[in-house]
CSV table of C-alpha atoms in Angstrom, one decimal:
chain,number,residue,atom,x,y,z
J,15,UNK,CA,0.0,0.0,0.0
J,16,UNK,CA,1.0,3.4,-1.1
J,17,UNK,CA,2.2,5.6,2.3
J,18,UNK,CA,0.2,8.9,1.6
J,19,UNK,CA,2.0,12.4,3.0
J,20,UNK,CA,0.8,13.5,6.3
J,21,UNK,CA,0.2,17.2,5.2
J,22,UNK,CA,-3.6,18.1,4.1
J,23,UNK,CA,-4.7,18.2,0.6
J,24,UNK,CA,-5.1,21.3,-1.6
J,25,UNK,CA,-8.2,20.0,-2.6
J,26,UNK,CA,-10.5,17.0,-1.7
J,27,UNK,CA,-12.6,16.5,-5.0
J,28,UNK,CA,-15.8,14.1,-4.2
J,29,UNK,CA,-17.3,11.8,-6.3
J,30,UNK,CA,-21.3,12.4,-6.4
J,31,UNK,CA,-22.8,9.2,-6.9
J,32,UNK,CA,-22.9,6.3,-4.4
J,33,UNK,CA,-20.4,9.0,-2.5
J,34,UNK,CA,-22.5,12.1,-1.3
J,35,UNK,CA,-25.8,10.5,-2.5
J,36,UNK,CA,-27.0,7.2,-2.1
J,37,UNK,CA,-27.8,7.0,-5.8
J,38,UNK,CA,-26.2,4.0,-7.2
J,39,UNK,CA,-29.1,1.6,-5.7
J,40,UNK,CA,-31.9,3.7,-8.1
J,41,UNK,CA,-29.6,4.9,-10.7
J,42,UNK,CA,-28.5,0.8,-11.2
J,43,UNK,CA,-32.3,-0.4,-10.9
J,44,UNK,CA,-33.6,1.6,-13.6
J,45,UNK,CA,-31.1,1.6,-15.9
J,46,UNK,CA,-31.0,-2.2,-15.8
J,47,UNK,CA,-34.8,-2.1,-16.5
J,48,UNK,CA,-34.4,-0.1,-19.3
J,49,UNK,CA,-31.6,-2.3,-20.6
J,50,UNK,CA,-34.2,-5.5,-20.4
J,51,UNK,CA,-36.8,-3.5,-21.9
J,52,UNK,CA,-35.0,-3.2,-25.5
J,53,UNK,CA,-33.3,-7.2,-25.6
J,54,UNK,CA,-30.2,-7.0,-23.5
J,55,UNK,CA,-29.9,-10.1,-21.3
J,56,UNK,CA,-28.5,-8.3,-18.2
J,57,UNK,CA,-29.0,-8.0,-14.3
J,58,UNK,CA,-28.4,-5.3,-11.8
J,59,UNK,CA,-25.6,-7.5,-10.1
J,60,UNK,CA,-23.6,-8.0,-13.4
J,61,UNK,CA,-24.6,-3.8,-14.6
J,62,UNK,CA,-23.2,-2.5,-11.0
J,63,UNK,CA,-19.7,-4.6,-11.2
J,64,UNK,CA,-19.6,-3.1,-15.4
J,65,UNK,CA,-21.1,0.4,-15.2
J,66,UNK,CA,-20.8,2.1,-11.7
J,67,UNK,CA,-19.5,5.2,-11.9
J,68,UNK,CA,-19.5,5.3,-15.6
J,69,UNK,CA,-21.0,7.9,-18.2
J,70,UNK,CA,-24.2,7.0,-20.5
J,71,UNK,CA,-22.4,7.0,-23.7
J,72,UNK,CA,-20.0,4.8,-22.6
J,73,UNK,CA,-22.4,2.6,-21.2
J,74,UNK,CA,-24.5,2.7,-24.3
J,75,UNK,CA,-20.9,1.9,-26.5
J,76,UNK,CA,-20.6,-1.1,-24.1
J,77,UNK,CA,-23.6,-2.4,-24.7
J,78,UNK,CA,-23.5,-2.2,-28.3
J,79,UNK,CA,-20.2,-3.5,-28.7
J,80,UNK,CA,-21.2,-6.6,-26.3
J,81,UNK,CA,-24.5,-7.1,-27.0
J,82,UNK,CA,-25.0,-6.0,-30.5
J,83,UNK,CA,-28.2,-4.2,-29.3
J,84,UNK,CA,-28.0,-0.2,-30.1
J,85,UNK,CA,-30.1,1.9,-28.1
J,86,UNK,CA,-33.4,3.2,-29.6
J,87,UNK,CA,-34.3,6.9,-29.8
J,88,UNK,CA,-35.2,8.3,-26.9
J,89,UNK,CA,-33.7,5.6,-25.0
J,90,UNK,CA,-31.0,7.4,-22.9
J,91,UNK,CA,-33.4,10.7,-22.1
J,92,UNK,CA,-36.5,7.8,-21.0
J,93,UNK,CA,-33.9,6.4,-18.6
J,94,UNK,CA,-32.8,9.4,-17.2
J,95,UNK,CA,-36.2,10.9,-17.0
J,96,UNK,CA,-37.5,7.8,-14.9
J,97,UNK,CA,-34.2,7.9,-12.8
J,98,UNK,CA,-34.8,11.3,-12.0
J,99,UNK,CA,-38.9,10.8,-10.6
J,100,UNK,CA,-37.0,8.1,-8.8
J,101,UNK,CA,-34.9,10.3,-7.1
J,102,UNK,CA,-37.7,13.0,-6.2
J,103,UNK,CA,-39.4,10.2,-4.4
J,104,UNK,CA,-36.8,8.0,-2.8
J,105,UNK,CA,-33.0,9.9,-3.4
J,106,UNK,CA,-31.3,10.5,0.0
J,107,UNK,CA,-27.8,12.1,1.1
J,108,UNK,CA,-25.4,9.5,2.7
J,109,UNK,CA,-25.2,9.7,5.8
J,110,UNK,CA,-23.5,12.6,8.1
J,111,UNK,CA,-22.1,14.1,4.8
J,112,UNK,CA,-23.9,17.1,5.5
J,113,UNK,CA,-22.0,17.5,8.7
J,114,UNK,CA,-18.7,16.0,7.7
J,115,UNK,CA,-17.7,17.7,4.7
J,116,UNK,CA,-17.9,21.4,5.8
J,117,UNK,CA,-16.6,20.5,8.9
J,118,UNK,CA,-13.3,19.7,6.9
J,119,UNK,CA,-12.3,23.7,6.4
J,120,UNK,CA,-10.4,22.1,3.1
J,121,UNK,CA,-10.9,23.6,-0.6
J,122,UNK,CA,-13.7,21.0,-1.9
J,123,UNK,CA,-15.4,20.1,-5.2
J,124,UNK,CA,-17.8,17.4,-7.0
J,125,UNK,CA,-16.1,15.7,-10.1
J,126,UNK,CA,-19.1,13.2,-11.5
J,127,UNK,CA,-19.6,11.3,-14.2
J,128,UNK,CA,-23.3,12.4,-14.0
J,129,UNK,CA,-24.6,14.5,-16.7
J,130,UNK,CA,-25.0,18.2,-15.6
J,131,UNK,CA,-28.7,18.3,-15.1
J,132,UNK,CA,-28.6,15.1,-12.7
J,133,UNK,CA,-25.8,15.9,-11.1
J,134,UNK,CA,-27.1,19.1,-9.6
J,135,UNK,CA,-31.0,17.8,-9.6
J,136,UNK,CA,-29.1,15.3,-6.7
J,137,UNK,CA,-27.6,18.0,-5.0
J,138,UNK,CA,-30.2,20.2,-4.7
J,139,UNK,CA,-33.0,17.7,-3.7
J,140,UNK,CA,-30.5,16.5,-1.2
J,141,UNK,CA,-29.3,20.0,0.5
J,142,UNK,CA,-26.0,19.2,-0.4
J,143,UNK,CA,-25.2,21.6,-3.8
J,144,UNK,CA,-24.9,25.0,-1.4
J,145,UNK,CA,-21.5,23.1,0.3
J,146,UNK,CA,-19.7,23.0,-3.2
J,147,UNK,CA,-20.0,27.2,-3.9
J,148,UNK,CA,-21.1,26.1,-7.3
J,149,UNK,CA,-17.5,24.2,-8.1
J,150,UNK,CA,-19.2,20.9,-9.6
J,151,UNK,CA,-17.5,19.6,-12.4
J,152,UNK,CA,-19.2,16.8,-14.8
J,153,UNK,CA,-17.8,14.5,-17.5
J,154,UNK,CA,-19.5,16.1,-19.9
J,155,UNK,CA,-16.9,18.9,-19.7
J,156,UNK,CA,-14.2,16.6,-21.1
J,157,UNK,CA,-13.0,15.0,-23.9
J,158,UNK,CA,-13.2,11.4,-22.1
J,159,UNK,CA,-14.9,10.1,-18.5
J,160,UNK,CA,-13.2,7.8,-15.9
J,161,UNK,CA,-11.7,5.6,-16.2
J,162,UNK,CA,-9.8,8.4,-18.3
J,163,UNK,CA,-8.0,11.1,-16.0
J,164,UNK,CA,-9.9,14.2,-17.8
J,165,UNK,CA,-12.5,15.0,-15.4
J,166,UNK,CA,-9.9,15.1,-12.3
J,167,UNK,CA,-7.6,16.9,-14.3
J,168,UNK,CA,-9.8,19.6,-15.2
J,169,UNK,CA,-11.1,19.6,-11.8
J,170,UNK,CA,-8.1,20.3,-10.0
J,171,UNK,CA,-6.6,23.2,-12.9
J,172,UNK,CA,-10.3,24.8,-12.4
J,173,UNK,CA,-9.9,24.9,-8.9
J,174,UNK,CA,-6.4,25.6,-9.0
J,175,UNK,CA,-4.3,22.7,-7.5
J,176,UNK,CA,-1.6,20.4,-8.4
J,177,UNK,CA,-3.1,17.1,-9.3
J,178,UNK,CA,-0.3,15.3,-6.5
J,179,UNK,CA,-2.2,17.4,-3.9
J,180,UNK,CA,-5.6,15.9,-4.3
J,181,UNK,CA,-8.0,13.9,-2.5
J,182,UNK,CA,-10.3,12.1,-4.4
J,183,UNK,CA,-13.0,10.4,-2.7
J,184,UNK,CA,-14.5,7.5,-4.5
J,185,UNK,CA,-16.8,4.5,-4.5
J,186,UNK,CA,-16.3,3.1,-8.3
J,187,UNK,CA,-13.3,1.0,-9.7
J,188,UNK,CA,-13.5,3.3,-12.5
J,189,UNK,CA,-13.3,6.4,-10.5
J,190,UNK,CA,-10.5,5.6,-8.5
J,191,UNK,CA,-8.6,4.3,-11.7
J,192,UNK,CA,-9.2,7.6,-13.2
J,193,UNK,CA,-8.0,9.3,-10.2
J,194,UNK,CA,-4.9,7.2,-9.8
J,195,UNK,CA,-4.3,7.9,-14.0
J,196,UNK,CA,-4.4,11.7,-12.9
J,197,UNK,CA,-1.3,11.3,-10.0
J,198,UNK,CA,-4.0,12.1,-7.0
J,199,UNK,CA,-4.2,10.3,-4.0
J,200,UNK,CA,-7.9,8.6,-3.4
J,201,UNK,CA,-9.6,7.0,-0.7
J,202,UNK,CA,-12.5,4.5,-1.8
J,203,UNK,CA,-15.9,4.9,-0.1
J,204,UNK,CA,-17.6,1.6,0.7
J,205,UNK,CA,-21.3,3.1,2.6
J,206,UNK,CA,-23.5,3.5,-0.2
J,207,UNK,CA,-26.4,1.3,-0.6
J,208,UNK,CA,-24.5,-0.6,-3.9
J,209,UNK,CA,-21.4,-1.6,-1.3
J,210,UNK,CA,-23.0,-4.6,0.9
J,211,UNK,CA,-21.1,-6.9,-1.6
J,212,UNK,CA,-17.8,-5.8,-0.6
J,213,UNK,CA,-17.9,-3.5,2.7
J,214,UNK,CA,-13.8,-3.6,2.8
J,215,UNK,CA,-14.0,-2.9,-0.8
J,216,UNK,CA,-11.2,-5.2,-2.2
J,217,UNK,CA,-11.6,-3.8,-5.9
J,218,UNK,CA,-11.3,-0.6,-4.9
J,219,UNK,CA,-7.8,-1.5,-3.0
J,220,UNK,CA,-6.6,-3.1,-5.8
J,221,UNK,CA,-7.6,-0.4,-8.0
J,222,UNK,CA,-5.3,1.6,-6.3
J,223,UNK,CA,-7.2,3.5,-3.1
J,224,UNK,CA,-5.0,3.6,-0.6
J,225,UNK,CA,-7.3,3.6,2.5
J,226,UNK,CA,-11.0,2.7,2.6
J,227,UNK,CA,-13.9,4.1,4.5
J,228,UNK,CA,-17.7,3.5,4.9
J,229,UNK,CA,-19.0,6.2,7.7
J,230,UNK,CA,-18.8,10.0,7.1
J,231,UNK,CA,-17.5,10.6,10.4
J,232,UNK,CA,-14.3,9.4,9.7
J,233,UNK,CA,-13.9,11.5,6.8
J,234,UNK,CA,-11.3,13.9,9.1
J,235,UNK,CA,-9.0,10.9,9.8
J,236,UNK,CA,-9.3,9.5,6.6
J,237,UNK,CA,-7.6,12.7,4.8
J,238,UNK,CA,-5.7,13.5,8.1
J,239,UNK,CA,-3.9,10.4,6.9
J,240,UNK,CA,-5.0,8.4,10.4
């Protein structure tokens, strides 16, 4: 395991999904409902270990490229539509993040892989968007999503830190690659609703987090280094 410097990040960039929301849970169900709706032979077990923490489109190129099945018109926007009345009704911040995160005094942001619309619909239904000061950055503002280093890159020169000084907090295997692929420290998040699999989170670890962590309140010690 990688020993991390004591001294404090610049900047501790948060993932969105399955990190500050308890999204993945909703997000996974419907999207693997739409997926059996148009022929693709697929549960939510098998679209959680492929897809968490991955961008539409390159979901949708997945499933193409695997599947041979295209997605209709309108597919994507029904999907995200549906997702989104889910959310309204059910979408809840993980716990003690709401306490936890200010509490920090640290330079923070949300790098997501959610489109721009969702990504602040989440935020805002939760109470969560006014902690951010509007510095939420999505993959749609790059030329590639994680796994790809893009999104963390482009957080950290918006909010003007070296990329070795960041914290990224992360719950996907392609979120911490990503991070990892950008030179930035990450600790993997294992208390989101999707996690009861793997609570010690073993693909995170081998992915390359260096510490994992399932409880907001030990966000402090977790980027103390503790």
């Amino acid at each position: 395991m990688q020993t991390e410097p004591t001294v404090p990040p610049a900047l501790v960039i948060f993932d969105c999904d399955g990190v500050l929301v308890d999204s993945e849970p909703l997000s996974l169900a419907c999207l693997t409902a739409g997926l059996n709706r148009i022929g693709v032979p697929i549960d939510q077990e098998t679209v959680r270990a492929r897809f968490a923490g991955t961008s539409m489109p390159s979901i949708m190129a997945h499933i193409a490229a695997d599947y041979g099945i295209a997605a209709p018109p309108g597919f994507v926007e029904a999907v995200k539509a549906e997702t989104l009345r889910i959310f309204d009704a059910e979408l809840r911040a993980m716990r003690g993040a709401a306490a936890a995160i200010p509490a920090l005094g640290l330079p923070i942001c949300v790098a997501s892989s959610s489109d721009p619309v969702r990504l602040r619909h989440s935020l805002t239904l939760t109470g969560l968007l006014p902690l951010f000061s509007g510095n939420v950055f999505s993959s749609v503002q790059v030329p590639r999503g994680k796994p790809h280093p893009d999104l963390f890159l482009f957080a950290a020169e918006r909010m003007g830190a070296a990329p070795a000084a960041c914290l990224v907090i992360e719950d996907s295997v392609p979120g911490v690659t990503a991070a990892r692929a950008a030179g930035m420290r990450v600790a993997g998040f294992t208390g989101g609703g999707h996690w009861g699999h793997d609570p010690a989170g073993a693909d995170l670890l081998r992915a390359g987090a260096a510490r994992i962590f399932s409880d907001f309140t030990d966000l402090a010690a977790v980027i103390s280094g503790a």
